[in-house]
Coordinates of C-alpha atoms and ligand atoms in Angstrom, one line a residue:
M218 CA -13.4 23.8 14.8
S219 CA -13.9 27.0 13.4
E220 CA -16.8 27.0 11.2
R221 CA -15.3 27.6 7.5
P222 CA -12.1 25.7 8.2
D223 CA -8.2 26.9 6.5
V224 CA -8.0 23.3 5.3
L225 CA -10.7 20.3 5.0
I226 CA -8.4 17.0 4.8
V227 CA -10.6 14.0 3.3
G228 CA -9.5 11.2 4.9
A229 CA -7.9 10.4 8.5
G230 CA -5.5 7.6 8.2
F231 CA -1.9 7.8 8.4
A232 CA -1.4 10.7 6.1
G233 CA -5.1 12.9 7.0
M234 CA -3.6 12.1 11.0
Y235 CA -0.1 14.1 10.3
A236 CA -2.2 16.1 8.0
I237 CA -4.5 18.0 10.9
H238 CA -1.0 18.6 13.2
R239 CA 1.4 19.5 10.7
F240 CA -1.3 22.3 9.3
R241 CA -2.7 23.2 13.5
S242 CA 1.2 23.7 13.7
Q243 CA 1.4 25.8 11.4
G244 CA -1.7 28.1 12.4
L245 CA -3.7 27.0 10.5
S246 CA -7.3 26.2 11.0
V247 CA -8.0 22.3 9.8
L248 CA -11.1 19.8 9.7
A249 CA -11.4 15.9 7.9
L250 CA -13.4 14.6 6.8
E251 CA -13.2 10.4 7.5
A252 CA -16.0 7.9 6.0
G253 CA -15.3 5.0 9.3
S254 CA -15.3 4.9 12.2
D255 CA -12.2 5.6 14.0
V256 CA -8.6 6.8 12.8
G257 CA -5.9 4.8 10.6
G258 CA -7.1 4.0 7.1
T259 CA -5.9 1.3 5.9
W260 CA -5.2 -0.2 9.2
Y261 CA -9.1 0.7 10.0
W262 CA -10.3 -1.7 7.0
N263 CA -8.4 -3.7 6.5
R264 CA -8.9 -6.2 9.8
Y265 CA -9.1 -9.4 7.9
P266 CA -6.9 -12.3 9.8
G267 CA -3.2 -12.7 9.7
A268 CA -3.6 -8.6 8.2
R269 CA 0.6 -7.8 8.8
C270 CA 1.8 -5.1 7.2
D271 CA 5.2 -6.0 5.6
V272 CA 7.5 -2.9 6.1
P273 CA 9.4 -3.4 9.4
S274 CA 7.5 -1.8 12.4
L275 CA 10.2 0.2 13.1
E276 CA 10.6 2.5 10.1
Y277 CA 6.5 2.0 9.0
S278 CA 5.7 5.0 12.0
Y279 CA 6.3 8.6 11.8
G280 CA 9.0 10.7 12.1
F281 CA 7.3 13.6 12.9
S282 CA 8.0 13.8 16.6
E283 CA 10.6 12.5 18.8
D284 CA 8.6 11.9 21.8
L285 CA 6.9 9.5 20.0
Q286 CA 9.4 7.9 18.8
R287 CA 11.1 7.6 21.8
E288 CA 7.8 7.0 24.4
W289 CA 5.3 3.8 22.4
D290 CA 7.0 0.8 22.0
W291 CA 6.8 -2.7 18.6
P292 CA 5.7 -6.0 19.9
E293 CA 7.0 -7.7 16.6
V294 CA 9.3 -6.6 14.4
F295 CA 7.2 -6.2 11.2
S296 CA 3.8 -5.5 13.1
A297 CA 0.4 -7.3 12.8
Q298 CA -2.9 -4.9 12.0
P299 CA -4.1 -5.0 15.6
D300 CA -1.4 -3.2 16.7
I301 CA -0.3 -1.0 13.7
L302 CA -4.5 0.0 14.6
R303 CA -3.0 0.7 18.1
Y304 CA -0.8 3.5 16.9
A305 CA -2.7 4.9 15.2
N306 CA -5.5 5.0 18.0
H307 CA -2.3 6.9 20.5
V308 CA -1.4 9.3 17.8
A309 CA -4.9 10.7 17.4
D310 CA -4.8 10.5 21.3
R311 CA -1.7 12.2 21.7
F312 CA -1.9 15.1 19.4
D313 CA -5.4 15.4 19.8
L314 CA -6.1 14.8 16.0
R315 CA -10.2 13.7 17.1
R316 CA -12.0 17.4 17.6
D317 CA -11.2 18.4 14.5
I318 CA -12.1 15.1 12.8
R319 CA -15.8 14.1 11.9
F320 CA -16.0 10.7 11.4
N321 CA -19.0 9.0 9.1
T322 CA -19.3 11.5 7.1
R323 CA -18.4 10.1 3.2
V324 CA -17.4 12.8 1.1
T325 CA -19.5 12.5 -2.4
A326 CA -18.5 15.5 -4.2
V327 CA -15.4 18.1 -4.3
T328 CA -16.3 21.6 -6.4
Y329 CA -14.0 24.4 -7.3
Q330 CA -15.7 27.9 -6.8
E331 CA -14.2 29.9 -9.0
A332 CA -15.4 32.9 -8.1
A333 CA -15.2 32.5 -4.0
N334 CA -11.7 30.7 -4.9
L335 CA -12.9 27.8 -2.2
W336 CA -13.9 24.3 -2.3
R337 CA -17.0 23.2 -0.9
L338 CA -17.3 19.5 -0.3
E339 CA -20.7 17.8 -0.2
T340 CA -21.4 14.8 2.4
E341 CA -23.2 11.2 1.9
A342 CA -25.3 12.9 4.5
G343 CA -26.2 15.9 2.4
E344 CA -24.3 17.9 3.8
T345 CA -21.8 20.9 2.3
L346 CA -18.3 22.3 3.8
E347 CA -16.1 25.2 2.5
A348 CA -12.3 26.2 2.8
R349 CA -9.6 27.5 0.9
Y350 CA -7.5 24.2 0.2
C351 CA -8.7 21.5 -0.1
V352 CA -6.2 17.9 1.1
M353 CA -7.3 14.2 -0.5
A354 CA -5.5 12.0 2.2
T355 CA -8.0 9.6 0.7
G356 CA -5.2 6.8 0.7
C357 CA -3.4 4.5 -2.4
L358 CA -5.5 1.5 -1.6
S359 CA -8.5 2.5 0.1
V360 CA -11.0 1.4 -2.9
P361 CA -12.2 -2.3 -2.6
N362 CA -12.4 -4.5 -5.9
T363 CA -15.6 -6.2 -5.9
P364 CA -15.3 -8.1 -9.2
D365 CA -18.8 -8.7 -11.1
I366 CA -19.5 -12.2 -10.6
P367 CA -22.8 -13.6 -12.0
G368 CA -24.3 -14.2 -9.0
A369 CA -22.7 -12.8 -6.6
D370 CA -25.7 -11.4 -4.9
D371 CA -27.3 -15.2 -5.0
F372 CA -25.2 -15.9 -2.5
E373 CA -27.6 -16.8 0.8
G374 CA -23.8 -17.1 3.7
C375 CA -21.9 -14.6 5.3
V376 CA -20.2 -12.6 2.9
L377 CA -16.7 -10.6 3.3
H378 CA -14.3 -8.3 1.9
T379 CA -10.7 -8.2 3.3
G380 CA -10.9 -4.4 2.6
L381 CA -13.6 -4.4 4.6
W382 CA -13.9 -6.5 7.3
P383 CA -15.1 -5.8 10.4
A384 CA -14.6 -5.0 13.7
E385 CA -16.1 -7.1 15.3
P386 CA -14.8 -10.7 15.6
V387 CA -16.3 -13.0 13.1
D388 CA -16.6 -16.7 14.1
L389 CA -15.1 -19.3 11.5
T390 CA -15.2 -22.4 13.7
G391 CA -17.0 -25.4 12.4
K392 CA -17.5 -22.8 9.1
R393 CA -16.7 -24.1 5.3
V394 CA -15.2 -21.2 4.1
A395 CA -14.4 -20.0 0.4
I396 CA -11.7 -17.5 -0.6
I397 CA -11.3 -15.8 -3.8
G398 CA -7.9 -14.6 -4.3
T399 CA -4.1 -14.8 -3.3
G400 CA -2.2 -11.8 -3.8
S401 CA -0.9 -10.1 -0.6
S402 CA -4.5 -10.4 1.6
G403 CA -5.4 -13.6 0.3
V404 CA -1.8 -15.0 1.1
Q405 CA -2.0 -13.2 5.2
A406 CA -6.0 -14.5 5.2
I407 CA -5.2 -18.2 3.9
P408 CA -3.4 -19.9 7.0
E409 CA -5.6 -17.9 9.4
L410 CA -8.8 -19.2 7.7
A411 CA -7.4 -22.8 7.1
R412 CA -6.1 -23.1 11.1
E413 CA -10.2 -21.8 11.7
A414 CA -12.5 -23.1 9.6
A415 CA -13.8 -27.0 8.8
H416 CA -12.6 -26.4 5.3
L417 CA -10.9 -23.7 3.3
T418 CA -11.4 -24.1 -0.5
V419 CA -9.2 -21.2 -2.1
F420 CA -9.5 -20.2 -5.4
Q421 CA -6.6 -18.9 -7.3
R422 CA -7.2 -16.9 -10.8
T423 CA -2.9 -16.0 -10.6
P424 CA 0.3 -18.2 -8.6
V425 CA 2.1 -15.1 -6.5
Y426 CA 6.0 -14.8 -5.8
T427 CA 5.8 -15.7 -2.0
V428 CA 8.2 -15.3 1.2
P429 CA 7.8 -16.2 4.3
A430 CA 7.6 -13.2 6.6
N431 CA 9.9 -12.1 9.6
R432 CA 8.4 -13.4 12.1
K433 CA 10.2 -12.0 15.3
A434 CA 9.2 -10.6 18.1
M435 CA 10.3 -6.6 19.3
R436 CA 13.4 -7.2 21.7
A437 CA 13.8 -4.1 24.1
A438 CA 17.4 -3.8 23.3
V439 CA 16.9 -3.4 19.9
Q440 CA 13.8 -1.1 20.0
E441 CA 16.1 0.7 22.4
E442 CA 18.8 1.2 19.6
F443 CA 16.7 1.6 17.1
R444 CA 15.6 4.8 19.9
A445 CA 19.3 5.4 20.0
N446 CA 19.5 6.0 16.2
Y447 CA 16.4 7.1 14.9
R448 CA 18.1 10.4 14.2
Q449 CA 20.1 8.8 11.6
I450 CA 17.5 6.6 10.8
R451 CA 15.4 9.0 9.5
E452 CA 18.2 10.6 7.7
M453 CA 18.9 7.1 5.8
Q454 CA 15.0 6.7 5.0
Q455 CA 15.5 10.1 3.3
N456 CA 18.0 9.1 0.6
N457 CA 17.1 5.5 0.5
A458 CA 15.1 5.1 -3.1
G459 CA 12.1 2.9 -1.2
G460 CA 12.4 5.4 2.2
V461 CA 13.7 2.0 4.4
S462 CA 16.6 2.4 6.0
G463 CA 17.8 -1.2 6.4
F464 CA 19.2 0.6 9.8
R465 CA 20.9 -3.4 10.9
P466 CA 21.4 -3.0 14.9
V467 CA 24.9 -4.2 15.6
K468 CA 24.8 -3.9 20.0
S469 CA 21.7 -5.4 19.9
T470 CA 22.0 -9.2 17.7
S471 CA 24.9 -11.7 17.4
R472 CA 26.6 -11.4 14.4
T473 CA 25.0 -14.4 13.5
E474 CA 21.4 -13.1 13.5
R475 CA 23.4 -10.0 11.7
A476 CA 24.1 -12.8 8.9
A477 CA 21.2 -14.5 8.3
D478 CA 19.0 -10.8 8.2
R479 CA 22.1 -10.3 5.6
T480 CA 21.2 -12.9 3.2
L481 CA 17.5 -14.3 4.4
N482 CA 14.5 -12.9 4.3
L483 CA 14.3 -9.1 2.6
P484 CA 13.5 -6.4 5.3
S485 CA 10.4 -5.4 3.4
A486 CA 8.3 -5.9 0.6
V487 CA 9.2 -2.2 -0.6
P488 CA 12.4 -2.3 -3.6
M489 CA 15.9 -2.1 -2.7
A490 CA 18.3 -0.4 -4.1
P491 CA 20.4 -1.7 -7.0
E492 CA 23.0 -0.6 -4.5
Q493 CA 22.5 -2.4 -2.3
G494 CA 23.0 -6.3 -4.9
G495 CA 25.6 -8.8 -3.9
M496 CA 26.0 -12.2 -5.7
G497 CA 24.4 -12.6 -9.4
I498 CA 21.6 -15.6 -9.9
L499 CA 23.3 -16.9 -12.5
D500 CA 27.1 -17.1 -10.7
L501 CA 25.3 -20.5 -9.7
T502 CA 23.8 -23.6 -11.7
E503 CA 20.0 -24.6 -11.5
E504 CA 21.2 -27.6 -9.3
Q505 CA 23.2 -24.9 -6.7
R506 CA 20.3 -22.1 -6.5
R507 CA 18.4 -25.0 -5.5
T508 CA 19.9 -27.1 -3.0
L509 CA 20.2 -22.7 -1.8
V510 CA 16.5 -22.9 -2.0
R511 CA 16.2 -25.9 0.2
E512 CA 18.6 -25.0 3.0
R513 CA 17.9 -21.3 3.1
G514 CA 13.9 -20.9 2.0
L515 CA 12.7 -19.3 -1.2
G516 CA 13.3 -15.4 0.8
V517 CA 16.7 -16.0 -0.8
L518 CA 16.8 -15.3 -4.0
L519 CA 15.6 -11.5 -3.1
A520 CA 18.8 -11.1 -2.8
F521 CA 19.8 -11.8 -6.2
R522 CA 19.1 -8.6 -7.4
D523 CA 20.1 -9.2 -11.0
A524 CA 17.2 -10.9 -10.5
Y525 CA 14.9 -7.7 -10.8
T526 CA 17.0 -5.9 -14.4
D527 CA 18.2 -9.2 -15.9
P528 CA 15.6 -10.8 -18.0
E529 CA 17.9 -14.3 -18.3
A530 CA 18.7 -14.3 -14.3
N531 CA 15.6 -13.4 -13.5
E532 CA 13.9 -16.6 -15.2
A533 CA 16.7 -18.4 -13.9
A534 CA 14.8 -16.8 -9.9
N535 CA 11.6 -17.3 -11.2
T536 CA 12.6 -21.8 -11.8
A537 CA 14.0 -21.8 -9.4
F538 CA 10.9 -20.5 -6.9
R539 CA 9.2 -22.8 -8.3
D540 CA 11.4 -25.7 -7.3
G541 CA 11.0 -25.0 -3.6
I542 CA 7.4 -24.1 -4.5
R543 CA 8.0 -27.7 -5.6
D544 CA 9.8 -29.1 -3.0
R545 CA 7.2 -27.4 -0.2
V546 CA 4.3 -28.6 -1.2
R547 CA 3.6 -32.9 -0.9
D548 CA 1.0 -32.9 -3.9
P549 CA 2.0 -32.5 -7.1
E550 CA -1.1 -31.0 -8.7
T551 CA -1.2 -28.5 -6.5
A552 CA 2.1 -27.8 -6.2
E553 CA 1.6 -27.2 -10.0
A554 CA -1.0 -24.9 -9.3
L555 CA 0.8 -22.9 -7.3
C556 CA 3.5 -22.6 -9.3
P557 CA 3.3 -18.5 -11.5
T558 CA 4.5 -19.4 -15.0
T559 CA 2.6 -16.4 -16.1
Y560 CA 5.0 -13.4 -14.6
G561 CA 8.1 -13.3 -13.1
L562 CA 10.1 -11.7 -9.5
G563 CA 9.8 -8.5 -9.8
C564 CA 6.4 -7.2 -11.9
K565 CA 4.5 -7.3 -8.4
R566 CA 4.3 -6.0 -5.3
Q567 CA 6.6 -8.5 -3.0
V568 CA 3.5 -11.1 -0.8
L569 CA 5.6 -12.0 2.7
D570 CA 3.1 -14.4 4.3
R571 CA 3.1 -16.7 7.2
D572 CA 3.1 -21.0 6.5
Y573 CA 1.2 -20.1 2.4
Y574 CA 2.8 -23.0 0.7
D575 CA 3.0 -25.9 4.1
T576 CA -1.5 -24.5 4.3
F577 CA -1.7 -26.6 1.2
N578 CA -0.2 -29.1 2.7
R579 CA -3.6 -29.6 5.1
D580 CA -6.4 -31.6 4.8
N581 CA -9.3 -29.5 5.1
V582 CA -7.6 -26.5 2.6
T583 CA -8.8 -26.8 -1.1
L584 CA -6.9 -25.3 -3.6
V585 CA -9.2 -24.4 -7.2
D586 CA -7.8 -23.0 -10.5
V587 CA -9.9 -21.1 -12.2
R588 CA -7.8 -19.7 -15.0
R589 CA -7.9 -23.7 -15.5
S590 CA -11.5 -24.3 -14.9
P591 CA -12.9 -20.4 -14.7
I592 CA -15.5 -19.3 -12.3
E593 CA -19.0 -19.2 -14.2
A594 CA -21.5 -17.8 -11.5
I595 CA -21.5 -17.4 -7.5
T596 CA -24.8 -19.7 -7.0
R597 CA -27.4 -19.4 -3.5
T598 CA -24.9 -22.6 -1.7
G599 CA -21.6 -21.4 -3.1
L600 CA -20.4 -21.2 -6.3
R601 CA -19.8 -22.6 -9.6
T602 CA -16.2 -23.1 -11.8
G603 CA -16.7 -24.6 -15.6
D604 CA -16.2 -27.9 -14.3
A605 CA -17.4 -28.6 -10.3
E606 CA -19.4 -26.7 -8.4
Y607 CA -18.4 -26.1 -4.3
D608 CA -20.7 -25.9 -1.5
F609 CA -19.9 -23.4 1.1
D610 CA -21.1 -21.0 4.1
V611 CA -18.9 -17.8 4.0
L612 CA -17.3 -16.2 1.1
V613 CA -14.6 -13.8 1.4
Y614 CA -13.6 -11.5 -1.2
A615 CA -9.8 -10.8 -0.9
T616 CA -10.1 -9.5 -5.0
G617 CA -7.8 -5.9 -4.4
F618 CA -8.3 -2.5 -4.3
D619 CA -8.5 -0.2 -7.3
A620 CA -5.5 1.5 -6.5
M621 CA -4.1 5.3 -6.3
T622 CA -7.1 6.3 -8.8
G623 CA -9.9 4.6 -7.3
A624 CA -10.3 7.0 -4.2
L625 CA -9.5 10.2 -5.7
L626 CA -12.3 8.9 -8.6
R627 CA -15.2 8.5 -6.2
A628 CA -14.6 11.4 -4.2
N629 CA -16.1 12.8 -8.3
I630 CA -13.4 16.0 -7.9
T631 CA -14.0 19.4 -10.2
G632 CA -12.0 21.6 -10.8
R633 CA -12.2 25.4 -12.5
N634 CA -15.3 26.0 -16.0
G635 CA -16.5 22.7 -14.4
I636 CA -13.6 20.4 -16.0
R637 CA -14.2 16.7 -13.7
L638 CA -11.7 14.1 -12.7
A639 CA -13.0 11.4 -14.1
D640 CA -13.0 12.7 -17.3
K641 CA -9.3 14.4 -17.6
W642 CA -8.4 11.1 -16.6
A643 CA -10.0 8.6 -18.9
H644 CA -7.1 8.0 -19.9
G645 CA -5.1 7.4 -16.8
P646 CA -4.1 9.9 -14.3
I647 CA -2.7 13.5 -15.2
M648 CA -1.3 15.6 -12.6
Y649 CA 1.1 17.7 -11.2
L650 CA 4.3 15.1 -8.9
G651 CA 1.7 13.7 -7.7
L652 CA 0.6 16.4 -5.8
A653 CA -0.9 18.4 -7.4
L654 CA -3.5 18.7 -10.6
S655 CA -4.3 21.5 -13.3
D656 CA -7.7 23.2 -13.3
C657 CA -7.6 22.4 -9.9
P658 CA -5.7 25.7 -7.2
N659 CA -5.5 25.2 -4.4
L660 CA -6.6 21.3 -4.7
F661 CA -3.5 18.9 -3.2
T662 CA -3.3 15.0 -2.6
V663 CA -1.2 13.2 -0.1
T664 CA 0.6 10.2 -2.3
G665 CA -1.4 10.0 -5.4
P666 CA -0.3 8.9 -9.0
G667 CA 2.5 9.9 -9.8
S668 CA 4.8 10.3 -6.6
P669 CA 6.4 6.9 -5.3
S670 CA 4.2 6.2 -2.1
V671 CA 3.6 2.5 -2.9
L672 CA 7.0 1.7 -3.9
C673 CA 8.3 3.4 -0.9
N674 CA 7.6 3.4 3.0
M675 CA 3.7 4.8 2.8
L676 CA 5.0 6.6 6.5
V677 CA 8.0 8.2 5.0
A678 CA 6.1 9.5 1.8
I679 CA 3.1 11.1 3.7
E680 CA 5.1 12.5 6.0
Q681 CA 7.6 14.3 2.8
H682 CA 4.5 15.1 0.6
V683 CA 2.1 16.2 3.7
N684 CA 5.6 19.4 4.5
W685 CA 6.0 20.3 1.4
I686 CA 2.0 20.6 0.9
G687 CA 2.2 23.2 3.9
D688 CA 5.6 24.3 3.8
C689 CA 3.4 25.1 0.1
I690 CA 0.6 26.9 1.9
D691 CA 2.7 29.0 4.5
Y692 CA 4.6 30.1 1.4
M693 CA 1.4 31.2 -0.6
R694 CA 0.2 33.1 2.9
R695 CA 3.8 34.7 3.6
H696 CA 3.8 36.1 -0.8
G697 CA -0.2 37.5 -0.4
H698 CA -1.2 34.0 -3.0
E699 CA -4.9 32.8 -2.9
R700 CA -4.4 30.9 -5.6
I701 CA -2.2 28.5 -6.4
E702 CA -2.0 25.9 -9.4
A703 CA -1.0 23.6 -11.3
Q704 CA 0.5 24.4 -14.9
P705 CA -0.5 22.0 -17.9
D706 CA 2.5 21.9 -18.9
A707 CA 4.1 21.1 -15.9
E708 CA 2.5 18.3 -15.9
A709 CA 2.1 16.9 -19.3
E710 CA 6.1 16.5 -18.3
W711 CA 6.1 15.1 -15.6
V712 CA 3.6 12.2 -16.3
Q713 CA 6.3 11.7 -19.5
H714 CA 8.7 11.6 -16.5
V715 CA 7.3 9.1 -15.2
N716 CA 6.4 6.8 -17.8
A717 CA 9.8 7.0 -19.2
V718 CA 11.9 6.1 -15.8
A719 CA 9.4 3.2 -16.2
E720 CA 10.0 2.3 -19.4
G721 CA 12.3 -1.4 -19.6
T722 CA 11.2 -2.7 -15.7
M723 CA 10.1 -5.5 -14.7
Y724 CA 7.0 -4.2 -13.7
T725 CA 6.1 -2.9 -16.8
T726 CA 7.0 -5.8 -19.0
P727 CA 3.8 -7.0 -21.4
S728 CA 3.7 -10.4 -19.6
C729 CA 3.2 -7.7 -16.2
N730 CA -0.6 -7.3 -15.3
S731 CA 0.0 -5.2 -11.5
W732 CA -2.5 -3.0 -9.9
Y733 CA 0.5 -0.8 -10.6
L734 CA -0.9 -0.9 -13.5
G735 CA -4.4 -0.6 -13.3
A736 CA -4.4 -3.7 -15.1
N737 CA -6.8 -5.5 -12.2
I738 CA -10.1 -3.6 -13.0
P739 CA -12.0 -5.0 -16.1
G740 CA -11.9 -1.3 -18.3
K741 CA -8.9 0.8 -16.4
P742 CA -6.3 2.6 -18.2
R743 CA -3.0 0.1 -18.9
I744 CA -0.6 3.5 -16.9
F745 CA 2.0 2.7 -14.4
M746 CA 0.9 4.6 -12.0
P747 CA 3.7 5.2 -9.2
Y748 CA 7.3 6.8 -9.9
V749 CA 9.5 4.2 -10.2
G750 CA 12.7 6.3 -10.0
G751 CA 13.4 6.0 -5.9
Y752 CA 11.9 7.9 -3.4
P753 CA 15.4 10.3 -2.8
R754 CA 15.7 11.5 -6.5
Y755 CA 11.8 12.3 -7.1
R756 CA 12.2 14.4 -3.4
E757 CA 14.7 16.5 -4.7
R758 CA 12.8 17.1 -7.7
C759 CA 10.2 18.7 -4.9
E760 CA 12.7 20.7 -3.0
Q761 CA 13.5 22.2 -6.4
V762 CA 10.6 22.6 -7.6
A763 CA 9.6 24.7 -3.9
A764 CA 13.1 26.6 -3.9
A765 CA 11.8 27.5 -7.6
G766 CA 8.5 29.4 -6.0
Y767 CA 7.2 26.3 -7.2
E768 CA 8.2 25.7 -10.4
G769 CA 5.9 25.1 -13.0
F770 CA 3.0 26.1 -10.4
R771 CA 1.0 29.7 -10.8
F772 CA 0.1 31.6 -8.7
G773 CA -3.3 34.4 -8.0
Ligands
NAP1071 P1 -4.5 -8.2 -4.9 O1 -3.3 -8.3 -5.3 O2 -4.3 -6.9 -6.8 O3 -4.6 -9.9 -5.0 C1 -6.0 -9.6 -6.0 C2 -6.1 -11.3 -5.8 O4 -7.9 -11.9 -5.8 C3 -5.7 -11.9 -7.3 O5 -5.1 -12.8 -6.5 C4 -6.5 -11.6 -8.2 O6 -6.1 -12.6 -9.3 C5 -7.8 -11.9 -7.3 N1 -9.0 -11.6 -8.5 C6 -9.7 -9.7 -8.3 N2 -10.8 -10.7 -9.2 C7 -10.8 -12.5 -9.2 C8 -11.8 -12.4 -10.0 N3 -12.6 -12.0 -10.8 N4 -12.0 -13.8 -9.9 C9 -10.9 -14.8 -9.7 N5 -9.9 -13.8 -8.6 C10 -9.5 -12.4 -8.4 O7 -4.8 -7.5 -3.9 P2 -4.8 -7.7 -2.3 O8 -4.4 -8.9 -1.9 O9 -5.7 -6.9 -1.9 O10 -3.2 -6.8 -2.7 C11 -3.1 -5.0 -2.7 C12 -2.4 -4.3 -1.7 O11 -2.5 -3.7 -0.4 C13 -0.9 -4.9 -2.0 O12 -0.3 -5.7 -3.3 C14 0.0 -4.3 -0.8 O13 0.1 -3.5 -1.8 C15 -1.1 -4.2 -0.3 N6 -1.5 -4.9 0.8 C16 -0.7 -5.9 2.0 C17 -0.6 -6.3 2.7 C18 0.4 -6.0 3.6 O14 1.2 -5.6 4.1 N7 1.5 -7.1 4.7 C19 -1.5 -6.9 3.2 C20 -2.3 -6.6 2.5 C21 -2.6 -5.8 1.0 P3 -5.3 -11.6 -10.0 O15 -3.4 -11.5 -10.0 O16 -5.4 -12.5 -11.3 O17 -6.5 -10.9 -11.4

């Protein structure tokens, strides 16, 4: 590790890990600073029972190394957290990444030193490090959100957050457990907690649209077929709106299996390209829709692409979804409380589950609708809502994240002339391509706001950004440039474009309150943060920018 590396990388999740490898391979010295005690980012922190990826593992994996693809076996089609973390560790060992990572090191300030043209990073331990380039690989969902509920510190039991779950197993046997939150994390954790705890109380504010996840174990023949076609698969990813190839094994699956895959549960939670659509939901009567859901499950509703573009079709799908929940959950009052009514399918990231609705048919599970009777306070022994008191031993927050901007703001970035990111972003994130900021020369972000990021297969988005940054640094060195900086007009024009493409989509309907819009954090500006124009269109724009000598940037 050199004294002053060429590049300081903040974070050693999947983005930081690839950045170390990529930058090293082009002859740069690097040092990554990571708050956790090991690699893996999201998959290091989110160890809650049931944590699992919502993109198939053969797609949610690095594509930069043929050897890595050849040697790694996934045990399931959609991997559980421990397997993804094992993969991250394997990658760290295989490419000897740890020698350039400083663990247990949280960055508290990132400040541009104009005269020296260096970035100075300060750590929680009081250390200072400097480098010419700084790459923020801090993740999109890495700052857990814990709501400010009165009395939260009074609770005498055990408090956990899904996004900060302890590494050592938590024994919930015989315990009364409560969970707040029914987003992706809550939906995954609830069935597992219910199986383990003596009693589980679920505090739900907004019901979710969730569909059963694919539970297939990985068959060796399927893995082999992917291996044989990886080159083509990676290319297909580059041309798919969500960065998912959708490749289906042909040789190693039966015709029935392939047909089921086409009509049932979608492969992943990232949006499919509209061209993959088929029949419209309005072509069916209400009764036919209900029968279809009874026969094939709720996942079938996601196959109607018009439900994501046409408000009438969307309402038809929402109605069929609610009917499906009523058919599934025995207690009518609980079923009604589980029915989403305030927003439609497609407004939030699709949630995938294992036994979610069936869990509410268990005797040891109670659903509390806190929209009807809001949480008033956390007490010494539990929680109080408007009309009842609940006692429990363990409180689990599944209350999400300060998404996309949270980690960048927490790093206290200060650019040229003392301009603070917190001030610049007071009304929402402004940056160029989700990659760079004006007044912050030589600082790059991986999957920042304004890039496809969370609307894309994250591994594809990460590799594209890291490669672009690596190529840019290479270009600068070849051309003798010491500084690159996004131009304010390019930044403004891009933000305008990001907003324009999001307008009129299901994501931004007035009834939609998602973390994509920052709506989950009180006081956060309501702006649609990821780029919804599709990964290929975005990638091409990045390529054009580079090919035109880094259009929208200024060198110095
Ligand atoms: P989330 O989607 O933001 O859900 C947070 C939940 O907590 C919501 O139900 C929210 O209710 C509730 N909540 C927040 N504050 C509350 C309060 N004060 N009182 C009552 N309820 C409150 O967060 P998440 O479930 O962690 O998921 C975030 C994202 O992480 C996902 O969309 C996904 O991208 C990713 N993720 C993926 C996976 C996967 O791969 N399968 C798993 C977990 C997470 P309201 O809706 O009313 O605000």
